[in-house]
């Protein structure tokens, strides 16, 4: 079958673990359908040889949907003509590192990348920020790429959402597709608020036997997997990136979804913060924030906590 | 008596929610992957779980099998599968017990094998893996579904498959194959690159023989965009064949890790093609029990060009074998015969 359309997708941190799992998903046709994908693979100069190995393996998979591939370490080169950029690359947390240092090191990276976007990026390029601290990195990126519409900047909370769906399905002993509207609010961190307030199972609202335990489990699931695997959640993160892009691109009628987006003040959250909200995906990369859900006092309190953390992060990041 | 751990997590899919799903879902199948806690397993399991291998209407129950020391890591993998919220995964069995692992399994991808340690001779590698695959063969014979389709990936995959199949009494021998699809995919890309076309434009190539440095990439009938295509013989002998043979080592050098993603991809492709069939006018490569075609001794597990239809493969007969190719075939046949002799004691 002749594949007509093509998209140009850049992946940063392309020699890393999440990219290794994500690239086959991107090229599988599961995200954009029968559309050729031109790849731009960005990583730091140190990773150049490893990146060559990644390209060799992509070639050895003989993907029908692969277009051309470019690699490099300069975002001003690789961000040109991109329709979508997946920001997997960031500064990792090293032993003994303070949160403040992590925030500032990453802020530097995302400032540089935001400036590159401003200079060479397509006006309508879509961005998914995954590298942590995802929300604040997304905020910084958007600050330096002002020509790009605010709604094009998103960060990943879909992993938390998928985890929440899985835990609810297990707890209620119901199939996954009977569940709707489980929402992750706020920061992709331990202050996130996984909410079942507006969720349904087989069309009915429900309560969990121990809501506190559920919330805590989702907040700390990353650590749980790390302890078991001896490595962080790589594939489930890559899969969540795939889900995030797929639904953002194709739209979803049957349920609201969690995406980190730039706030316009919905639910009293400080405008400009990158905050995970209930989102209606309309297709063709369009979405709307569902801003009129009734929130219990419990929920409002949870939102305040995660917003506070984001405000603090913003302060630390902007002191660069 | 070995202790064993197993964890069974099941989501029930009721009729009501099948209707709600809005698709006609088939009854679930059981897919077993050995070496499931390893690197190839990591690349393979999630793509199978997402529906890429058997299609979006085919629910799967995953049987993840590995050694006792890997059970904690395997439970971590099971957690991550849950965290993907795959709609098609109806259950996960994570175990080091092969009775449980292979019970009623419809598809098995045998990735796990003993790796070559420093200073290890090929003979030792054959013998050690021989023991593993003898055991696994018994478990599959006694517990798997009678229609199971098996692909051996763990090396030396041809001879491991031979040993495994030797234990099978109650399932057709043709259901036991080994993987040369990775070599096929690698060859496809190299040729596409040389001819300046997309890899999906290259057809009618095949891998003959052993999944080893003696494997034979046959390109005599190759087409590019449906036109006969040739490449110069010097490039074939001096660049093409060595590149495909050494590709694995080249990737290890660059990545400092082996080619897990492309190997997992090829294993998946092997099963998908076996189930869905080959495209019209093309063939694929599978290492299968030889029926004597092309002068290959009967019973050797040997990669041939095959077409696949209705879940059954057939060797493409009558392809012209030049003296050049005959020389290469002789080498790979000899190697496989030698490997068989080295494990002769396991084949009684």
PDB file of C-alpha atoms in Angstrom, chain B residues 182-341:
ATOM      1  CA  UNK B 182      16.350 -10.849  11.835  1.00  0.00           C
ATOM      2  CA  UNK B 183      18.915 -11.766   9.208  1.00  0.00           C
ATOM      3  CA  UNK B 184      16.196 -11.438   6.583  1.00  0.00           C
ATOM      4  CA  UNK B 185      15.204  -7.959   7.778  1.00  0.00           C
ATOM      5  CA  UNK B 186      18.848  -6.887   7.973  1.00  0.00           C
ATOM      6  CA  UNK B 187      19.502  -8.148   4.443  1.00  0.00           C
ATOM      7  CA  UNK B 188      16.382  -6.384   3.221  1.00  0.00           C
ATOM      8  CA  UNK B 189      17.610  -3.071   4.554  1.00  0.00           C
ATOM      9  CA  UNK B 190      21.151  -3.443   3.195  1.00  0.00           C
ATOM     10  CA  UNK B 191      19.793  -4.208  -0.276  1.00  0.00           C
ATOM     11  CA  UNK B 192      17.282  -1.361  -0.149  1.00  0.00           C
ATOM     12  CA  UNK B 193      20.034   1.015   0.863  1.00  0.00           C
ATOM     13  CA  UNK B 194      22.277  -0.172  -2.001  1.00  0.00           C
ATOM     14  CA  UNK B 195      19.481   0.119  -4.568  1.00  0.00           C
ATOM     15  CA  UNK B 196      18.142   3.414  -3.245  1.00  0.00           C
ATOM     16  CA  UNK B 197      14.643   2.122  -2.493  1.00  0.00           C
ATOM     17  CA  UNK B 198      12.566   1.640   0.639  1.00  0.00           C
ATOM     18  CA  UNK B 199      13.101  -1.692   2.413  1.00  0.00           C
ATOM     19  CA  UNK B 200       9.440  -2.556   1.814  1.00  0.00           C
ATOM     20  CA  UNK B 201      10.158  -2.350  -1.934  1.00  0.00           C
ATOM     21  CA  UNK B 202      12.601  -5.292  -1.766  1.00  0.00           C
ATOM     22  CA  UNK B 203      10.983  -8.665  -2.424  1.00  0.00           C
ATOM     23  CA  UNK B 204      11.914 -12.276  -3.163  1.00  0.00           C
ATOM     24  CA  UNK B 205      14.979 -12.564  -0.992  1.00  0.00           C
ATOM     25  CA  UNK B 206      15.559 -15.291   1.558  1.00  0.00           C
ATOM     26  CA  UNK B 207      17.951 -16.633   4.151  1.00  0.00           C
ATOM     27  CA  UNK B 208      19.041 -20.234   3.727  1.00  0.00           C
ATOM     28  CA  UNK B 209      20.677 -22.268   6.468  1.00  0.00           C
ATOM     29  CA  UNK B 210      21.862 -21.720  10.006  1.00  0.00           C
ATOM     30  CA  UNK B 211      21.372 -18.535  12.040  1.00  0.00           C
ATOM     31  CA  UNK B 212      25.125 -18.129  12.299  1.00  0.00           C
ATOM     32  CA  UNK B 213      28.011 -16.683  10.267  1.00  0.00           C
ATOM     33  CA  UNK B 214      27.378 -19.418   7.665  1.00  0.00           C
ATOM     34  CA  UNK B 215      23.848 -18.180   6.869  1.00  0.00           C
ATOM     35  CA  UNK B 216      23.214 -17.664   3.151  1.00  0.00           C
ATOM     36  CA  UNK B 217      21.416 -14.486   2.018  1.00  0.00           C
ATOM     37  CA  UNK B 218      19.914 -15.556  -1.335  1.00  0.00           C
ATOM     38  CA  UNK B 219      19.160 -12.655  -3.666  1.00  0.00           C
ATOM     39  CA  UNK B 220      19.103 -14.325  -7.078  1.00  0.00           C
ATOM     40  CA  UNK B 221      15.395 -13.628  -7.611  1.00  0.00           C
ATOM     41  CA  UNK B 222      15.296 -10.254  -5.901  1.00  0.00           C
ATOM     42  CA  UNK B 223      12.945  -7.562  -7.115  1.00  0.00           C
ATOM     43  CA  UNK B 224      12.931  -3.867  -6.236  1.00  0.00           C
ATOM     44  CA  UNK B 225       9.571  -2.164  -6.795  1.00  0.00           C
ATOM     45  CA  UNK B 226       8.478  -5.339  -8.596  1.00  0.00           C
ATOM     46  CA  UNK B 227      11.267  -5.183 -11.192  1.00  0.00           C
ATOM     47  CA  UNK B 228      14.111  -7.683 -11.236  1.00  0.00           C
ATOM     48  CA  UNK B 229      17.090  -6.097  -9.525  1.00  0.00           C
ATOM     49  CA  UNK B 230      20.726  -7.136  -9.446  1.00  0.00           C
ATOM     50  CA  UNK B 231      23.740  -5.937  -7.532  1.00  0.00           C
ATOM     51  CA  UNK B 232      27.349  -6.584  -8.441  1.00  0.00           C
ATOM     52  CA  UNK B 233      28.836  -9.809  -7.197  1.00  0.00           C
ATOM     53  CA  UNK B 234      31.860  -8.138  -5.650  1.00  0.00           C
ATOM     54  CA  UNK B 235      29.647  -5.995  -3.429  1.00  0.00           C
ATOM     55  CA  UNK B 236      27.728  -9.122  -2.485  1.00  0.00           C
ATOM     56  CA  UNK B 237      30.774 -11.112  -1.354  1.00  0.00           C
ATOM     57  CA  UNK B 238      32.868  -8.294   0.039  1.00  0.00           C
ATOM     58  CA  UNK B 239      30.289  -6.002   1.623  1.00  0.00           C
ATOM     59  CA  UNK B 240      26.748  -7.340   1.720  1.00  0.00           C
ATOM     60  CA  UNK B 241      27.260 -10.796   3.180  1.00  0.00           C
ATOM     61  CA  UNK B 242      29.879  -9.740   5.773  1.00  0.00           C
ATOM     62  CA  UNK B 243      27.729  -6.768   6.821  1.00  0.00           C
ATOM     63  CA  UNK B 244      24.673  -8.895   7.470  1.00  0.00           C
ATOM     64  CA  UNK B 245      26.757 -11.559   9.225  1.00  0.00           C
ATOM     65  CA  UNK B 246      28.527  -9.082  11.489  1.00  0.00           C
ATOM     66  CA  UNK B 247      25.646  -6.719  12.079  1.00  0.00           C
ATOM     67  CA  UNK B 248      24.948  -8.048  15.558  1.00  0.00           C
ATOM     68  CA  UNK B 249      28.532  -7.433  16.637  1.00  0.00           C
ATOM     69  CA  UNK B 250      28.506  -3.967  15.071  1.00  0.00           C
ATOM     70  CA  UNK B 251      25.446  -2.996  17.067  1.00  0.00           C
ATOM     71  CA  UNK B 252      26.944  -4.290  20.306  1.00  0.00           C
ATOM     72  CA  UNK B 253      30.001  -2.166  19.627  1.00  0.00           C
ATOM     73  CA  UNK B 254      27.923   0.976  19.108  1.00  0.00           C
ATOM     74  CA  UNK B 255      25.276   0.482  21.795  1.00  0.00           C
ATOM     75  CA  UNK B 256      27.356  -1.495  24.312  1.00  0.00           C
ATOM     76  CA  UNK B 257      24.233  -3.683  24.454  1.00  0.00           C
ATOM     77  CA  UNK B 258      22.930  -6.319  22.096  1.00  0.00           C
ATOM     78  CA  UNK B 259      20.293  -5.714  19.452  1.00  0.00           C
ATOM     79  CA  UNK B 260      17.277  -6.445  21.620  1.00  0.00           C
ATOM     80  CA  UNK B 261      14.728  -4.223  19.866  1.00  0.00           C
ATOM     81  CA  UNK B 262      15.415  -5.544  16.375  1.00  0.00           C
ATOM     82  CA  UNK B 263      15.575  -9.141  17.610  1.00  0.00           C
ATOM     83  CA  UNK B 264      12.271  -8.768  19.434  1.00  0.00           C
ATOM     84  CA  UNK B 265      10.817  -7.137  16.334  1.00  0.00           C
ATOM     85  CA  UNK B 266      11.933 -10.035  14.137  1.00  0.00           C
ATOM     86  CA  UNK B 267      10.515 -12.633  16.540  1.00  0.00           C
ATOM     87  CA  UNK B 268       7.200 -10.834  16.420  1.00  0.00           C
ATOM     88  CA  UNK B 269       7.336 -10.539  12.602  1.00  0.00           C
ATOM     89  CA  UNK B 270       8.024 -14.312  12.370  1.00  0.00           C
ATOM     90  CA  UNK B 271       4.825 -15.184  14.235  1.00  0.00           C
ATOM     91  CA  UNK B 272       2.718 -12.486  12.556  1.00  0.00           C
ATOM     92  CA  UNK B 273       3.678 -13.711   9.089  1.00  0.00           C
ATOM     93  CA  UNK B 274       3.115 -17.346  10.146  1.00  0.00           C
ATOM     94  CA  UNK B 275      -0.402 -16.420  11.253  1.00  0.00           C
ATOM     95  CA  UNK B 276      -1.369 -13.848   8.586  1.00  0.00           C
ATOM     96  CA  UNK B 277       0.488 -15.225   5.570  1.00  0.00           C
ATOM     97  CA  UNK B 278       3.057 -13.813   3.179  1.00  0.00           C
ATOM     98  CA  UNK B 279       2.132 -11.007   0.786  1.00  0.00           C
ATOM     99  CA  UNK B 280       1.219 -11.978  -2.759  1.00  0.00           C
ATOM    100  CA  UNK B 281       4.352 -12.326  -4.885  1.00  0.00           C
ATOM    101  CA  UNK B 282       6.786 -12.448  -1.988  1.00  0.00           C
ATOM    102  CA  UNK B 283       8.311 -14.928   0.405  1.00  0.00           C
ATOM    103  CA  UNK B 284       9.848 -14.855   3.873  1.00  0.00           C
ATOM    104  CA  UNK B 285      12.526 -16.793   5.756  1.00  0.00           C
ATOM    105  CA  UNK B 286      11.831 -19.330   8.475  1.00  0.00           C
ATOM    106  CA  UNK B 287      14.097 -22.050   9.857  1.00  0.00           C
ATOM    107  CA  UNK B 288      11.958 -25.196   9.617  1.00  0.00           C
ATOM    108  CA  UNK B 289      12.386 -28.989   9.611  1.00  0.00           C
ATOM    109  CA  UNK B 290      13.938 -29.853   6.251  1.00  0.00           C
ATOM    110  CA  UNK B 291      12.036 -32.236   3.997  1.00  0.00           C
ATOM    111  CA  UNK B 292      15.109 -32.781   1.827  1.00  0.00           C
ATOM    112  CA  UNK B 293      14.511 -29.787  -0.459  1.00  0.00           C
ATOM    113  CA  UNK B 294      17.607 -28.229  -2.021  1.00  0.00           C
ATOM    114  CA  UNK B 295      19.643 -31.264  -0.920  1.00  0.00           C
ATOM    115  CA  UNK B 296      19.365 -30.328   2.742  1.00  0.00           C
ATOM    116  CA  UNK B 297      19.401 -33.464   4.938  1.00  0.00           C
ATOM    117  CA  UNK B 298      15.946 -34.323   6.208  1.00  0.00           C
ATOM    118  CA  UNK B 299      15.118 -33.247   9.742  1.00  0.00           C
ATOM    119  CA  UNK B 300      17.738 -30.505  10.076  1.00  0.00           C
ATOM    120  CA  UNK B 301      16.228 -27.231  11.221  1.00  0.00           C
ATOM    121  CA  UNK B 302      17.194 -25.133   8.212  1.00  0.00           C
ATOM    122  CA  UNK B 303      16.120 -21.709   7.058  1.00  0.00           C
ATOM    123  CA  UNK B 304      14.317 -21.755   3.710  1.00  0.00           C
ATOM    124  CA  UNK B 305      12.377 -19.300   1.571  1.00  0.00           C
ATOM    125  CA  UNK B 306       8.739 -20.003   2.402  1.00  0.00           C
ATOM    126  CA  UNK B 307       5.310 -18.747   1.501  1.00  0.00           C
ATOM    127  CA  UNK B 308       2.706 -18.897   4.241  1.00  0.00           C
ATOM    128  CA  UNK B 309      -1.031 -19.353   3.846  1.00  0.00           C
ATOM    129  CA  UNK B 310      -3.739 -20.306   6.341  1.00  0.00           C
ATOM    130  CA  UNK B 311      -1.197 -20.738   9.112  1.00  0.00           C
ATOM    131  CA  UNK B 312       0.932 -23.201   7.134  1.00  0.00           C
ATOM    132  CA  UNK B 313       4.260 -22.581   5.428  1.00  0.00           C
ATOM    133  CA  UNK B 314       5.533 -24.151   2.196  1.00  0.00           C
ATOM    134  CA  UNK B 315       9.083 -24.141   0.921  1.00  0.00           C
ATOM    135  CA  UNK B 316       9.478 -22.187  -2.314  1.00  0.00           C
ATOM    136  CA  UNK B 317      10.723 -24.876  -4.670  1.00  0.00           C
ATOM    137  CA  UNK B 318      12.848 -24.715  -7.794  1.00  0.00           C
ATOM    138  CA  UNK B 319      14.845 -21.554  -7.127  1.00  0.00           C
ATOM    139  CA  UNK B 320      18.030 -21.640  -9.214  1.00  0.00           C
ATOM    140  CA  UNK B 321      21.101 -22.420  -7.102  1.00  0.00           C
ATOM    141  CA  UNK B 322      24.310 -21.270  -8.798  1.00  0.00           C
ATOM    142  CA  UNK B 323      27.702 -22.819  -7.947  1.00  0.00           C
ATOM    143  CA  UNK B 324      28.350 -19.745  -5.793  1.00  0.00           C
ATOM    144  CA  UNK B 325      25.243 -20.370  -3.712  1.00  0.00           C
ATOM    145  CA  UNK B 326      25.798 -24.132  -3.681  1.00  0.00           C
ATOM    146  CA  UNK B 327      29.189 -23.558  -2.068  1.00  0.00           C
ATOM    147  CA  UNK B 328      27.586 -21.435   0.653  1.00  0.00           C
ATOM    148  CA  UNK B 329      24.769 -23.946   1.161  1.00  0.00           C
ATOM    149  CA  UNK B 330      27.274 -26.771   1.567  1.00  0.00           C
ATOM    150  CA  UNK B 331      29.065 -24.839   4.312  1.00  0.00           C
ATOM    151  CA  UNK B 332      25.957 -24.102   6.323  1.00  0.00           C
ATOM    152  CA  UNK B 333      24.648 -27.662   5.898  1.00  0.00           C
ATOM    153  CA  UNK B 334      27.956 -29.019   7.143  1.00  0.00           C
ATOM    154  CA  UNK B 335      27.848 -26.706  10.160  1.00  0.00           C
ATOM    155  CA  UNK B 336      24.352 -27.834  11.101  1.00  0.00           C
ATOM    156  CA  UNK B 337      25.240 -31.499  10.633  1.00  0.00           C
ATOM    157  CA  UNK B 338      28.255 -30.981  12.908  1.00  0.00           C
ATOM    158  CA  UNK B 339      26.037 -29.257  15.489  1.00  0.00           C
ATOM    159  CA  UNK B 340      23.603 -32.149  15.324  1.00  0.00           C
ATOM    160  CA  UNK B 341      26.427 -34.611  15.844  1.00  0.00           C
TER     161      UNK B 341
END
